[in-house]
PDBQT receptor file of N, H, CA, C and O in Angstrom, charges set to zero:
ATOM      1  N   GLN A   1      75.321  69.861 116.919  1.00  0.00    +0.000 N 
ATOM      2  CA  GLN A   1      76.420  70.776 116.798  1.00  0.00    +0.000 C 
ATOM      3  C   GLN A   1      76.241  71.875 117.828  1.00  0.00    +0.000 C 
ATOM      4  O   GLN A   1      75.126  72.317 118.108  1.00  0.00    +0.000 OA
ATOM      5  N   SER A   2      77.360  72.304 118.383  1.00  0.00    +0.000 N 
ATOM      6  H   SER A   2      78.265  71.945 118.156  1.00  0.00    +0.000 HD
ATOM      7  CA  SER A   2      77.283  73.348 119.399  1.00  0.00    +0.000 C 
ATOM      8  C   SER A   2      78.546  74.191 119.369  1.00  0.00    +0.000 C 
ATOM      9  O   SER A   2      79.557  73.814 118.776  1.00  0.00    +0.000 OA
ATOM     10  N   TYR A   3      78.460  75.335 120.021  1.00  0.00    +0.000 N 
ATOM     11  H   TYR A   3      77.638  75.641 120.503  1.00  0.00    +0.000 HD
ATOM     12  CA  TYR A   3      79.641  76.172 120.166  1.00  0.00    +0.000 C 
ATOM     13  C   TYR A   3      79.572  76.913 121.491  1.00  0.00    +0.000 C 
ATOM     14  O   TYR A   3      78.495  77.177 122.024  1.00  0.00    +0.000 OA
ATOM     15  N   GLU A   4      80.747  77.239 122.006  1.00  0.00    +0.000 N 
ATOM     16  H   GLU A   4      81.623  77.024 121.573  1.00  0.00    +0.000 HD
ATOM     17  CA  GLU A   4      80.859  77.988 123.255  1.00  0.00    +0.000 C 
ATOM     18  C   GLU A   4      81.920  79.059 123.075  1.00  0.00    +0.000 C 
ATOM     19  O   GLU A   4      82.906  78.847 122.369  1.00  0.00    +0.000 OA
ATOM     20  N   TRP A   5      81.724  80.210 123.711  1.00  0.00    +0.000 N 
ATOM     21  H   TRP A   5      80.923  80.382 124.285  1.00  0.00    +0.000 HD
ATOM     22  CA  TRP A   5      82.706  81.282 123.711  1.00  0.00    +0.000 C 
ATOM     23  C   TRP A   5      83.224  81.427 125.131  1.00  0.00    +0.000 C 
ATOM     24  O   TRP A   5      82.441  81.617 126.062  1.00  0.00    +0.000 OA
ATOM     25  N   ASP A   6      84.549  81.339 125.307  1.00  0.00    +0.000 N 
ATOM     26  H   ASP A   6      85.185  81.185 124.551  1.00  0.00    +0.000 HD
ATOM     27  CA  ASP A   6      85.195  81.551 126.598  1.00  0.00    +0.000 C 
ATOM     28  C   ASP A   6      85.922  82.883 126.516  1.00  0.00    +0.000 C 
ATOM     29  O   ASP A   6      87.006  82.969 125.938  1.00  0.00    +0.000 OA
ATOM     30  N   ALA A   7      85.328  83.924 127.096  1.00  0.00    +0.000 N 
ATOM     31  H   ALA A   7      84.448  83.853 127.565  1.00  0.00    +0.000 HD
ATOM     32  CA  ALA A   7      85.882  85.279 126.987  1.00  0.00    +0.000 C 
ATOM     33  C   ALA A   7      87.236  85.394 127.677  1.00  0.00    +0.000 C 
ATOM     34  O   ALA A   7      88.101  86.141 127.219  1.00  0.00    +0.000 OA
ATOM     35  N   GLU A   8      87.427  84.670 128.762  1.00  0.00    +0.000 N 
ATOM     36  H   GLU A   8      86.725  84.063 129.134  1.00  0.00    +0.000 HD
ATOM     37  CA  GLU A   8      88.704  84.728 129.488  1.00  0.00    +0.000 C 
ATOM     38  C   GLU A   8      89.856  84.190 128.641  1.00  0.00    +0.000 C 
ATOM     39  O   GLU A   8      90.945  84.763 128.630  1.00  0.00    +0.000 OA
ATOM     40  N   LYS A   9      89.612  83.097 127.939  1.00  0.00    +0.000 N 
ATOM     41  H   LYS A   9      88.727  82.631 127.948  1.00  0.00    +0.000 HD
ATOM     42  CA  LYS A   9      90.646  82.491 127.088  1.00  0.00    +0.000 C 
ATOM     43  C   LYS A   9      90.635  83.044 125.668  1.00  0.00    +0.000 C 
ATOM     44  O   LYS A   9      91.537  82.745 124.886  1.00  0.00    +0.000 OA
ATOM     45  N   LYS A  10      89.617  83.857 125.316  1.00  0.00    +0.000 N 
ATOM     46  H   LYS A  10      88.884  84.100 125.951  1.00  0.00    +0.000 HD
ATOM     47  CA  LYS A  10      89.415  84.358 123.959  1.00  0.00    +0.000 C 
ATOM     48  C   LYS A  10      89.368  83.183 122.986  1.00  0.00    +0.000 C 
ATOM     49  O   LYS A  10      90.138  83.112 122.027  1.00  0.00    +0.000 OA
ATOM     50  N   GLN A  11      88.440  82.263 123.261  1.00  0.00    +0.000 N 
ATOM     51  H   GLN A  11      87.815  82.320 124.040  1.00  0.00    +0.000 HD
ATOM     52  CA  GLN A  11      88.429  80.987 122.569  1.00  0.00    +0.000 C 
ATOM     53  C   GLN A  11      86.998  80.552 122.230  1.00  0.00    +0.000 C 
ATOM     54  O   GLN A  11      86.102  80.591 123.073  1.00  0.00    +0.000 OA
ATOM     55  N   PHE A  12      86.811  80.136 120.969  1.00  0.00    +0.000 N 
ATOM     56  H   PHE A  12      87.539  80.105 120.284  1.00  0.00    +0.000 HD
ATOM     57  CA  PHE A  12      85.587  79.474 120.543  1.00  0.00    +0.000 C 
ATOM     58  C   PHE A  12      85.851  77.975 120.566  1.00  0.00    +0.000 C 
ATOM     59  O   PHE A  12      86.911  77.530 120.125  1.00  0.00    +0.000 OA
ATOM     60  N   VAL A  13      84.909  77.195 121.069  1.00  0.00    +0.000 N 
ATOM     61  H   VAL A  13      84.049  77.557 121.427  1.00  0.00    +0.000 HD
ATOM     62  CA  VAL A  13      84.989  75.740 121.002  1.00  0.00    +0.000 C 
ATOM     63  C   VAL A  13      83.744  75.278 120.247  1.00  0.00    +0.000 C 
ATOM     64  O   VAL A  13      82.617  75.459 120.709  1.00  0.00    +0.000 OA
ATOM     65  N   LEU A  14      83.967  74.681 119.083  1.00  0.00    +0.000 N 
ATOM     66  H   LEU A  14      84.882  74.534 118.708  1.00  0.00    +0.000 HD
ATOM     67  CA  LEU A  14      82.879  74.197 118.241  1.00  0.00    +0.000 C 
ATOM     68  C   LEU A  14      82.926  72.677 118.226  1.00  0.00    +0.000 C 
ATOM     69  O   LEU A  14      84.001  72.094 118.088  1.00  0.00    +0.000 OA
ATOM     70  N   SER A  15      81.782  72.033 118.365  1.00  0.00    +0.000 N 
ATOM     71  H   SER A  15      80.908  72.506 118.476  1.00  0.00    +0.000 HD
ATOM     72  CA  SER A  15      81.782  70.577 118.344  1.00  0.00    +0.000 C 
ATOM     73  C   SER A  15      80.598  70.065 117.544  1.00  0.00    +0.000 C 
ATOM     74  O   SER A  15      79.562  70.721 117.435  1.00  0.00    +0.000 OA
ATOM     75  N   GLY A  16      80.777  68.889 116.995  1.00  0.00    +0.000 N 
ATOM     76  H   GLY A  16      81.618  68.355 117.084  1.00  0.00    +0.000 HD
ATOM     77  CA  GLY A  16      79.731  68.265 116.207  1.00  0.00    +0.000 C 
ATOM     78  C   GLY A  16      80.030  66.800 115.989  1.00  0.00    +0.000 C 
ATOM     79  O   GLY A  16      81.079  66.293 116.387  1.00  0.00    +0.000 OA
ATOM     80  N   ARG A  17      79.103  66.140 115.359  1.00  0.00    +0.000 N 
ATOM     81  H   ARG A  17      78.251  66.552 115.036  1.00  0.00    +0.000 HD
ATOM     82  CA  ARG A  17      79.285  64.708 115.063  1.00  0.00    +0.000 C 
ATOM     83  C   ARG A  17      78.652  64.391 113.725  1.00  0.00    +0.000 C 
ATOM     84  O   ARG A  17      77.672  65.013 113.314  1.00  0.00    +0.000 OA
ATOM     85  N   PHE A  18      79.228  63.417 113.063  1.00  0.00    +0.000 N 
ATOM     86  H   PHE A  18      80.023  62.912 113.397  1.00  0.00    +0.000 HD
ATOM     87  CA  PHE A  18      78.668  62.971 111.789  1.00  0.00    +0.000 C 
ATOM     88  C   PHE A  18      79.036  61.516 111.594  1.00  0.00    +0.000 C 
ATOM     89  O   PHE A  18      79.911  60.985 112.278  1.00  0.00    +0.000 OA
ATOM     90  N   SER A  19      78.362  60.880 110.657  1.00  0.00    +0.000 N 
ATOM     91  H   SER A  19      77.652  61.311 110.102  1.00  0.00    +0.000 HD
ATOM     92  CA  SER A  19      78.682  59.495 110.355  1.00  0.00    +0.000 C 
ATOM     93  C   SER A  19      78.898  59.362 108.857  1.00  0.00    +0.000 C 
ATOM     94  O   SER A  19      78.125  59.888 108.057  1.00  0.00    +0.000 OA
ATOM     95  N   ASP A  20      79.952  58.657 108.490  1.00  0.00    +0.000 N 
ATOM     96  H   ASP A  20      80.580  58.230 109.140  1.00  0.00    +0.000 HD
ATOM     97  CA  ASP A  20      80.282  58.436 107.090  1.00  0.00    +0.000 C 
ATOM     98  C   ASP A  20      79.177  57.589 106.468  1.00  0.00    +0.000 C 
ATOM     99  O   ASP A  20      78.798  56.562 107.029  1.00  0.00    +0.000 OA
ATOM    100  N   GLN A  21      78.659  58.007 105.321  1.00  0.00    +0.000 N 
ATOM    101  H   GLN A  21      78.968  58.842 104.866  1.00  0.00    +0.000 HD
ATOM    102  CA  GLN A  21      77.545  57.286 104.693  1.00  0.00    +0.000 C 
ATOM    103  C   GLN A  21      77.918  55.879 104.277  1.00  0.00    +0.000 C 
ATOM    104  O   GLN A  21      77.083  54.976 104.315  1.00  0.00    +0.000 OA
ATOM    105  N   LYS A  22      79.159  55.687 103.881  1.00  0.00    +0.000 N 
ATOM    106  H   LYS A  22      79.837  56.421 103.849  1.00  0.00    +0.000 HD
ATOM    107  CA  LYS A  22      79.566  54.372 103.390  1.00  0.00    +0.000 C 
ATOM    108  C   LYS A  22      79.909  53.425 104.541  1.00  0.00    +0.000 C 
ATOM    109  O   LYS A  22      79.396  52.308 104.601  1.00  0.00    +0.000 OA
ATOM    110  N   SER A  23      80.776  53.871 105.455  1.00  0.00    +0.000 N 
ATOM    111  H   SER A  23      81.193  54.779 105.406  1.00  0.00    +0.000 HD
ATOM    112  CA  SER A  23      81.237  52.974 106.522  1.00  0.00    +0.000 C 
ATOM    113  C   SER A  23      80.334  53.004 107.753  1.00  0.00    +0.000 C 
ATOM    114  O   SER A  23      80.398  52.103 108.590  1.00  0.00    +0.000 OA
ATOM    115  N   ARG A  24      79.494  54.035 107.870  1.00  0.00    +0.000 N 
ATOM    116  H   ARG A  24      79.442  54.766 107.190  1.00  0.00    +0.000 HD
ATOM    117  CA  ARG A  24      78.603  54.218 109.019  1.00  0.00    +0.000 C 
ATOM    118  C   ARG A  24      79.367  54.382 110.335  1.00  0.00    +0.000 C 
ATOM    119  O   ARG A  24      78.841  54.054 111.398  1.00  0.00    +0.000 OA
ATOM    120  N   VAL A  25      80.594  54.884 110.273  1.00  0.00    +0.000 N 
ATOM    121  H   VAL A  25      81.021  55.151 109.409  1.00  0.00    +0.000 HD
ATOM    122  CA  VAL A  25      81.404  55.104 111.471  1.00  0.00    +0.000 C 
ATOM    123  C   VAL A  25      81.120  56.511 112.001  1.00  0.00    +0.000 C 
ATOM    124  O   VAL A  25      81.199  57.492 111.261  1.00  0.00    +0.000 OA
ATOM    125  N   LEU A  26      80.791  56.594 113.283  1.00  0.00    +0.000 N 
ATOM    126  H   LEU A  26      80.727  55.797 113.884  1.00  0.00    +0.000 HD
ATOM    127  CA  LEU A  26      80.535  57.868 113.931  1.00  0.00    +0.000 C 
ATOM    128  C   LEU A  26      81.849  58.614 114.134  1.00  0.00    +0.000 C 
ATOM    129  O   LEU A  26      82.840  58.021 114.558  1.00  0.00    +0.000 OA
ATOM    130  N   THR A  27      81.862  59.894 113.837  1.00  0.00    +0.000 N 
ATOM    131  H   THR A  27      81.056  60.376 113.493  1.00  0.00    +0.000 HD
ATOM    132  CA  THR A  27      83.023  60.737 114.078  1.00  0.00    +0.000 C 
ATOM    133  C   THR A  27      82.572  61.944 114.883  1.00  0.00    +0.000 C 
ATOM    134  O   THR A  27      81.625  62.635 114.507  1.00  0.00    +0.000 OA
ATOM    135  N   ILE A  28      83.259  62.193 115.997  1.00  0.00    +0.000 N 
ATOM    136  H   ILE A  28      84.029  61.632 116.302  1.00  0.00    +0.000 HD
ATOM    137  CA  ILE A  28      82.979  63.341 116.848  1.00  0.00    +0.000 C 
ATOM    138  C   ILE A  28      84.129  64.323 116.653  1.00  0.00    +0.000 C 
ATOM    139  O   ILE A  28      85.294  63.961 116.819  1.00  0.00    +0.000 OA
ATOM    140  N   VAL A  29      83.802  65.561 116.303  1.00  0.00    +0.000 N 
ATOM    141  H   VAL A  29      82.856  65.855 116.168  1.00  0.00    +0.000 HD
ATOM    142  CA  VAL A  29      84.814  66.562 115.966  1.00  0.00    +0.000 C 
ATOM    143  C   VAL A  29      84.718  67.721 116.952  1.00  0.00    +0.000 C 
ATOM    144  O   VAL A  29      83.625  68.135 117.336  1.00  0.00    +0.000 OA
ATOM    145  N   ARG A  30      85.882  68.240 117.358  1.00  0.00    +0.000 N 
ATOM    146  H   ARG A  30      86.771  67.903 117.046  1.00  0.00    +0.000 HD
ATOM    147  CA  ARG A  30      85.941  69.436 118.188  1.00  0.00    +0.000 C 
ATOM    148  C   ARG A  30      86.977  70.369 117.584  1.00  0.00    +0.000 C 
ATOM    149  O   ARG A  30      88.111  69.964 117.331  1.00  0.00    +0.000 OA
ATOM    150  N   ARG A  31      86.587  71.627 117.351  1.00  0.00    +0.000 N 
ATOM    151  H   ARG A  31      85.665  71.956 117.557  1.00  0.00    +0.000 HD
ATOM    152  CA  ARG A  31      87.513  72.637 116.831  1.00  0.00    +0.000 C 
ATOM    153  C   ARG A  31      87.651  73.727 117.873  1.00  0.00    +0.000 C 
ATOM    154  O   ARG A  31      86.663  74.183 118.449  1.00  0.00    +0.000 OA
ATOM    155  N   VAL A  32      88.881  74.139 118.110  1.00  0.00    +0.000 N 
ATOM    156  H   VAL A  32      89.683  73.769 117.642  1.00  0.00    +0.000 HD
ATOM    157  CA  VAL A  32      89.162  75.195 119.071  1.00  0.00    +0.000 C 
ATOM    158  C   VAL A  32      89.833  76.340 118.323  1.00  0.00    +0.000 C 
ATOM    159  O   VAL A  32      90.907  76.170 117.744  1.00  0.00    +0.000 OA
ATOM    160  N   ILE A  33      89.195  77.504 118.337  1.00  0.00    +0.000 N 
ATOM    161  H   ILE A  33      88.324  77.642 118.807  1.00  0.00    +0.000 HD
ATOM    162  CA  ILE A  33      89.750  78.702 117.702  1.00  0.00    +0.000 C 
ATOM    163  C   ILE A  33      90.141  79.654 118.824  1.00  0.00    +0.000 C 
ATOM    164  O   ILE A  33      89.300  80.063 119.625  1.00  0.00    +0.000 OA
ATOM    165  N   THR A  34      91.428  80.006 118.875  1.00  0.00    +0.000 N 
ATOM    166  H   THR A  34      92.111  79.674 118.224  1.00  0.00    +0.000 HD
ATOM    167  CA  THR A  34      91.947  80.868 119.931  1.00  0.00    +0.000 C 
ATOM    168  C   THR A  34      92.505  82.143 119.324  1.00  0.00    +0.000 C 
ATOM    169  O   THR A  34      93.326  82.098 118.408  1.00  0.00    +0.000 OA
ATOM    170  N   PHE A  35      92.055  83.277 119.837  1.00  0.00    +0.000 N 
ATOM    171  H   PHE A  35      91.387  83.313 120.581  1.00  0.00    +0.000 HD
ATOM    172  CA  PHE A  35      92.557  84.574 119.396  1.00  0.00    +0.000 C 
ATOM    173  C   PHE A  35      93.738  84.944 120.282  1.00  0.00    +0.000 C 
ATOM    174  O   PHE A  35      93.563  85.306 121.445  1.00  0.00    +0.000 OA
ATOM    175  N   VAL A  36      94.953  84.849 119.718  1.00  0.00    +0.000 N 
ATOM    176  H   VAL A  36      95.095  84.555 118.773  1.00  0.00    +0.000 HD
ATOM    177  CA  VAL A  36      96.178  85.045 120.477  1.00  0.00    +0.000 C 
ATOM    178  C   VAL A  36      96.419  86.526 120.736  1.00  0.00    +0.000 C 
ATOM    179  O   VAL A  36      96.683  86.927 121.869  1.00  0.00    +0.000 OA
ATOM    180  N   ASP A  37      96.328  87.336 119.687  1.00  0.00    +0.000 N 
ATOM    181  H   ASP A  37      96.113  87.010 118.766  1.00  0.00    +0.000 HD
ATOM    182  CA  ASP A  37      96.461  88.791 119.807  1.00  0.00    +0.000 C 
ATOM    183  C   ASP A  37      95.701  89.428 118.650  1.00  0.00    +0.000 C 
ATOM    184  O   ASP A  37      94.924  88.752 117.975  1.00  0.00    +0.000 OA
ATOM    185  N   ALA A  38      95.914  90.709 118.416  1.00  0.00    +0.000 N 
ATOM    186  H   ALA A  38      96.545  91.257 118.965  1.00  0.00    +0.000 HD
ATOM    187  CA  ALA A  38      95.141  91.435 117.396  1.00  0.00    +0.000 C 
ATOM    188  C   ALA A  38      95.384  90.934 115.978  1.00  0.00    +0.000 C 
ATOM    189  O   ALA A  38      94.560  91.172 115.094  1.00  0.00    +0.000 OA
ATOM    190  N   THR A  39      96.498  90.246 115.745  1.00  0.00    +0.000 N 
ATOM    191  H   THR A  39      97.167  90.053 116.463  1.00  0.00    +0.000 HD
ATOM    192  CA  THR A  39      96.813  89.799 114.379  1.00  0.00    +0.000 C 
ATOM    193  C   THR A  39      97.017  88.292 114.250  1.00  0.00    +0.000 C 
ATOM    194  O   THR A  39      97.337  87.809 113.164  1.00  0.00    +0.000 OA
ATOM    195  N   THR A  40      96.839  87.543 115.331  1.00  0.00    +0.000 N 
ATOM    196  H   THR A  40      96.579  87.935 116.213  1.00  0.00    +0.000 HD
ATOM    197  CA  THR A  40      97.143  86.110 115.307  1.00  0.00    +0.000 C 
ATOM    198  C   THR A  40      96.008  85.306 115.931  1.00  0.00    +0.000 C 
ATOM    199  O   THR A  40      95.473  85.670 116.979  1.00  0.00    +0.000 OA
ATOM    200  N   TRP A  41      95.647  84.196 115.262  1.00  0.00    +0.000 N 
ATOM    201  H   TRP A  41      96.081  83.900 114.412  1.00  0.00    +0.000 HD
ATOM    202  CA  TRP A  41      94.721  83.250 115.862  1.00  0.00    +0.000 C 
ATOM    203  C   TRP A  41      95.098  81.841 115.442  1.00  0.00    +0.000 C 
ATOM    204  O   TRP A  41      95.738  81.647 114.408  1.00  0.00    +0.000 OA
ATOM    205  N   THR A  42      94.705  80.857 116.238  1.00  0.00    +0.000 N 
ATOM    206  H   THR A  42      94.186  81.014 117.078  1.00  0.00    +0.000 HD
ATOM    207  CA  THR A  42      95.029  79.461 115.943  1.00  0.00    +0.000 C 
ATOM    208  C   THR A  42      93.752  78.638 115.834  1.00  0.00    +0.000 C 
ATOM    209  O   THR A  42      92.733  78.951 116.449  1.00  0.00    +0.000 OA
ATOM    210  N   LEU A  43      93.836  77.582 115.040  1.00  0.00    +0.000 N 
ATOM    211  H   LEU A  43      94.665  77.328 114.541  1.00  0.00    +0.000 HD
ATOM    212  CA  LEU A  43      92.757  76.619 114.882  1.00  0.00    +0.000 C 
ATOM    213  C   LEU A  43      93.329  75.243 115.205  1.00  0.00    +0.000 C 
ATOM    214  O   LEU A  43      94.335  74.834 114.625  1.00  0.00    +0.000 OA
ATOM    215  N   GLU A  44      92.699  74.542 116.114  1.00  0.00    +0.000 N 
ATOM    216  H   GLU A  44      91.882  74.875 116.585  1.00  0.00    +0.000 HD
ATOM    217  CA  GLU A  44      93.085  73.165 116.434  1.00  0.00    +0.000 C 
ATOM    218  C   GLU A  44      91.868  72.281 116.200  1.00  0.00    +0.000 C 
ATOM    219  O   GLU A  44      90.744  72.672 116.512  1.00  0.00    +0.000 OA
ATOM    220  N   GLU A  45      92.093  71.082 115.646  1.00  0.00    +0.000 N 
ATOM    221  H   GLU A  45      93.007  70.765 115.392  1.00  0.00    +0.000 HD
ATOM    222  CA  GLU A  45      90.988  70.166 115.385  1.00  0.00    +0.000 C 
ATOM    223  C   GLU A  45      91.297  68.810 116.006  1.00  0.00    +0.000 C 
ATOM    224  O   GLU A  45      92.401  68.282 115.879  1.00  0.00    +0.000 OA
ATOM    225  N   PHE A  46      90.282  68.259 116.685  1.00  0.00    +0.000 N 
ATOM    226  H   PHE A  46      89.384  68.688 116.788  1.00  0.00    +0.000 HD
ATOM    227  CA  PHE A  46      90.404  66.977 117.366  1.00  0.00    +0.000 C 
ATOM    228  C   PHE A  46      89.258  66.076 116.926  1.00  0.00    +0.000 C 
ATOM    229  O   PHE A  46      88.162  66.560 116.644  1.00  0.00    +0.000 OA
ATOM    230  N   VAL A  47      89.501  64.765 116.863  1.00  0.00    +0.000 N 
ATOM    231  H   VAL A  47      90.392  64.371 117.092  1.00  0.00    +0.000 HD
ATOM    232  CA  VAL A  47      88.442  63.806 116.525  1.00  0.00    +0.000 C 
ATOM    233  C   VAL A  47      88.498  62.601 117.456  1.00  0.00    +0.000 C 
ATOM    234  O   VAL A  47      89.545  62.269 118.011  1.00  0.00    +0.000 OA
ATOM    235  N   SER A  48      87.347  61.958 117.611  1.00  0.00    +0.000 N 
ATOM    236  H   SER A  48      86.496  62.228 117.160  1.00  0.00    +0.000 HD
ATOM    237  CA  SER A  48      87.260  60.659 118.270  1.00  0.00    +0.000 C 
ATOM    238  C   SER A  48      86.098  59.921 117.625  1.00  0.00    +0.000 C 
ATOM    239  O   SER A  48      85.322  60.513 116.875  1.00  0.00    +0.000 OA
ATOM    240  N   ASN A  49      85.976  58.624 117.914  1.00  0.00    +0.000 N 
ATOM    241  H   ASN A  49      86.606  58.143 118.523  1.00  0.00    +0.000 HD
ATOM    242  CA  ASN A  49      84.922  57.831 117.284  1.00  0.00    +0.000 C 
ATOM    243  C   ASN A  49      83.866  57.351 118.259  1.00  0.00    +0.000 C 
ATOM    244  O   ASN A  49      82.958  56.606 117.888  1.00  0.00    +0.000 OA
ATOM    245  N   LYS A  50      83.988  57.788 119.538  1.00  0.00    +0.000 N 
ATOM    246  H   LYS A  50      84.726  58.393 119.839  1.00  0.00    +0.000 HD
ATOM    247  CA  LYS A  50      83.004  57.381 120.521  1.00  0.00    +0.000 C 
ATOM    248  C   LYS A  50      83.036  58.397 121.657  1.00  0.00    +0.000 C 
ATOM    249  O   LYS A  50      84.112  58.828 122.074  1.00  0.00    +0.000 OA
ATOM    250  N   ALA A  51      81.883  58.776 122.153  1.00  0.00    +0.000 N 
ATOM    251  H   ALA A  51      81.010  58.426 121.814  1.00  0.00    +0.000 HD
ATOM    252  CA  ALA A  51      81.823  59.728 123.266  1.00  0.00    +0.000 C 
ATOM    253  C   ALA A  51      82.598  59.163 124.453  1.00  0.00    +0.000 C 
ATOM    254  O   ALA A  51      82.402  58.010 124.840  1.00  0.00    +0.000 OA
ATOM    255  N   GLY A  52      83.473  59.975 125.023  1.00  0.00    +0.000 N 
ATOM    256  H   GLY A  52      83.632  60.911 124.709  1.00  0.00    +0.000 HD
ATOM    257  CA  GLY A  52      84.285  59.538 126.160  1.00  0.00    +0.000 C 
ATOM    258  C   GLY A  52      85.629  58.947 125.776  1.00  0.00    +0.000 C 
ATOM    259  O   GLY A  52      86.512  58.815 126.623  1.00  0.00    +0.000 OA
ATOM    260  N   ASP A  53      85.796  58.589 124.506  1.00  0.00    +0.000 N 
ATOM    261  H   ASP A  53      85.079  58.696 123.817  1.00  0.00    +0.000 HD
ATOM    262  CA  ASP A  53      87.092  58.067 124.050  1.00  0.00    +0.000 C 
ATOM    263  C   ASP A  53      88.108  59.201 123.982  1.00  0.00    +0.000 C 
ATOM    264  O   ASP A  53      87.730  60.365 123.848  1.00  0.00    +0.000 OA
ATOM    265  N   PRO A  54      89.398  58.870 124.074  1.00  0.00    +0.000 N 
ATOM    266  CA  PRO A  54      90.422  59.916 123.924  1.00  0.00    +0.000 C 
ATOM    267  C   PRO A  54      90.352  60.550 122.536  1.00  0.00    +0.000 C 
ATOM    268  O   PRO A  54      90.038  59.880 121.552  1.00  0.00    +0.000 OA
ATOM    269  N   GLU A  55      90.647  61.837 122.470  1.00  0.00    +0.000 N 
ATOM    270  H   GLU A  55      90.902  62.381 123.269  1.00  0.00    +0.000 HD
ATOM    271  CA  GLU A  55      90.647  62.542 121.195  1.00  0.00    +0.000 C 
ATOM    272  C   GLU A  55      92.017  62.437 120.540  1.00  0.00    +0.000 C 
ATOM    273  O   GLU A  55      93.038  62.313 121.215  1.00  0.00    +0.000 OA
ATOM    274  N   THR A  56      92.018  62.487 119.218  1.00  0.00    +0.000 N 
ATOM    275  H   THR A  56      91.189  62.588 118.669  1.00  0.00    +0.000 HD
ATOM    276  CA  THR A  56      93.246  62.554 118.439  1.00  0.00    +0.000 C 
ATOM    277  C   THR A  56      93.335  63.945 117.838  1.00  0.00    +0.000 C 
ATOM    278  O   THR A  56      92.395  64.414 117.197  1.00  0.00    +0.000 OA
ATOM    279  N   LYS A  57      94.467  64.602 118.045  1.00  0.00    +0.000 N 
ATOM    280  H   LYS A  57      95.231  64.221 118.566  1.00  0.00    +0.000 HD
ATOM    281  CA  LYS A  57      94.660  65.934 117.475  1.00  0.00    +0.000 C 
ATOM    282  C   LYS A  57      95.059  65.774 116.017  1.00  0.00    +0.000 C 
ATOM    283  O   LYS A  57      96.048  65.114 115.701  1.00  0.00    +0.000 OA
ATOM    284  N   LEU A  58      94.270  66.391 115.122  1.00  0.00    +0.000 N 
ATOM    285  H   LEU A  58      93.465  66.927 115.379  1.00  0.00    +0.000 HD
ATOM    286  CA  LEU A  58      94.540  66.273 113.696  1.00  0.00    +0.000 C 
ATOM    287  C   LEU A  58      95.450  67.371 113.175  1.00  0.00    +0.000 C 
ATOM    288  O   LEU A  58      96.360  67.113 112.388  1.00  0.00    +0.000 OA
ATOM    289  N   VAL A  59      95.200  68.607 113.621  1.00  0.00    +0.000 N 
ATOM    290  H   VAL A  59      94.461  68.818 114.260  1.00  0.00    +0.000 HD
ATOM    291  CA  VAL A  59      95.918  69.714 113.008  1.00  0.00    +0.000 C 
ATOM    292  C   VAL A  59      95.930  70.920 113.948  1.00  0.00    +0.000 C 
ATOM    293  O   VAL A  59      95.009  71.125 114.738  1.00  0.00    +0.000 OA
ATOM    294  N   THR A  60      96.986  71.701 113.841  1.00  0.00    +0.000 N 
ATOM    295  H   THR A  60      97.735  71.535 113.199  1.00  0.00    +0.000 HD
ATOM    296  CA  THR A  60      97.065  73.033 114.440  1.00  0.00    +0.000 C 
ATOM    297  C   THR A  60      97.530  73.981 113.345  1.00  0.00    +0.000 C 
ATOM    298  O   THR A  60      98.561  73.757 112.712  1.00  0.00    +0.000 OA
ATOM    299  N   ILE A  61      96.763  75.039 113.129  1.00  0.00    +0.000 N 
ATOM    300  H   ILE A  61      95.926  75.221 113.643  1.00  0.00    +0.000 HD
ATOM    301  CA  ILE A  61      97.120  76.037 112.114  1.00  0.00    +0.000 C 
ATOM    302  C   ILE A  61      97.168  77.388 112.800  1.00  0.00    +0.000 C 
ATOM    303  O   ILE A  61      96.255  77.748 113.543  1.00  0.00    +0.000 OA
ATOM    304  N   THR A  62      98.233  78.138 112.550  1.00  0.00    +0.000 N 
ATOM    305  H   THR A  62      98.974  77.846 111.946  1.00  0.00    +0.000 HD
ATOM    306  CA  THR A  62      98.354  79.489 113.080  1.00  0.00    +0.000 C 
ATOM    307  C   THR A  62      98.193  80.470 111.929  1.00  0.00    +0.000 C 
ATOM    308  O   THR A  62      98.887  80.380 110.916  1.00  0.00    +0.000 OA
ATOM    309  N   PHE A  63      97.274  81.400 112.099  1.00  0.00    +0.000 N 
ATOM    310  H   PHE A  63      96.710  81.472 112.922  1.00  0.00    +0.000 HD
ATOM    311  CA  PHE A  63      97.001  82.418 111.092  1.00  0.00    +0.000 C 
ATOM    312  C   PHE A  63      97.542  83.755 111.589  1.00  0.00    +0.000 C 
ATOM    313  O   PHE A  63      97.343  84.114 112.749  1.00  0.00    +0.000 OA
ATOM    314  N   LYS A  64      98.236  84.502 110.700  1.00  0.00    +0.000 N 
ATOM    315  H   LYS A  64      98.398  84.210 109.758  1.00  0.00    +0.000 HD
ATOM    316  CA  LYS A  64      98.745  85.822 111.037  1.00  0.00    +0.000 C 
ATOM    317  C   LYS A  64      98.325  86.792 109.964  1.00  0.00    +0.000 C 
ATOM    318  O   LYS A  64      98.503  86.544 108.771  1.00  0.00    +0.000 OA
ATOM    319  N   ARG A  65      97.763  87.906 110.405  1.00  0.00    +0.000 N 
ATOM    320  H   ARG A  65      97.619  88.108 111.374  1.00  0.00    +0.000 HD
ATOM    321  CA  ARG A  65      97.409  88.964 109.465  1.00  0.00    +0.000 C 
ATOM    322  C   ARG A  65      98.665  89.802 109.191  1.00  0.00    +0.000 C 
ATOM    323  O   ARG A  65      99.414  90.116 110.115  1.00  0.00    +0.000 OA
ATOM    324  N   SER A  66      98.887  90.154 107.953  1.00  0.00    +0.000 N 
ATOM    325  H   SER A  66      98.278  89.898 107.202  1.00  0.00    +0.000 HD
ATOM    326  CA  SER A  66     100.079  90.933 107.638  1.00  0.00    +0.000 C 
ATOM    327  C   SER A  66      99.757  92.399 107.459  1.00  0.00    +0.000 C 
ATOM    328  O   SER A  66     100.653  93.199 107.189  1.00  0.00    +0.000 OA
TER     329      SER A  66
C-alpha cells in the first residue's frame, strides 16, 4: 500500500492490492482524493485485476461541507 501527495493538484493518490480469500483473485485499487476548494473534495476509486491492465472506474463521490 502506498500514497502520494501532489501539492500542485491538491490530490492524494492511495493505492493497494488485495486478494479475495475465496476466489484468490488479485484486485489492485487506486483512490484519488482531490481537494477542489475550501468546502469541496472528491473521491474517485479505480480497480484492475492485473498490473498494467486498464483500470475500471467504480465511483466518484463529491463531498461538500455546509
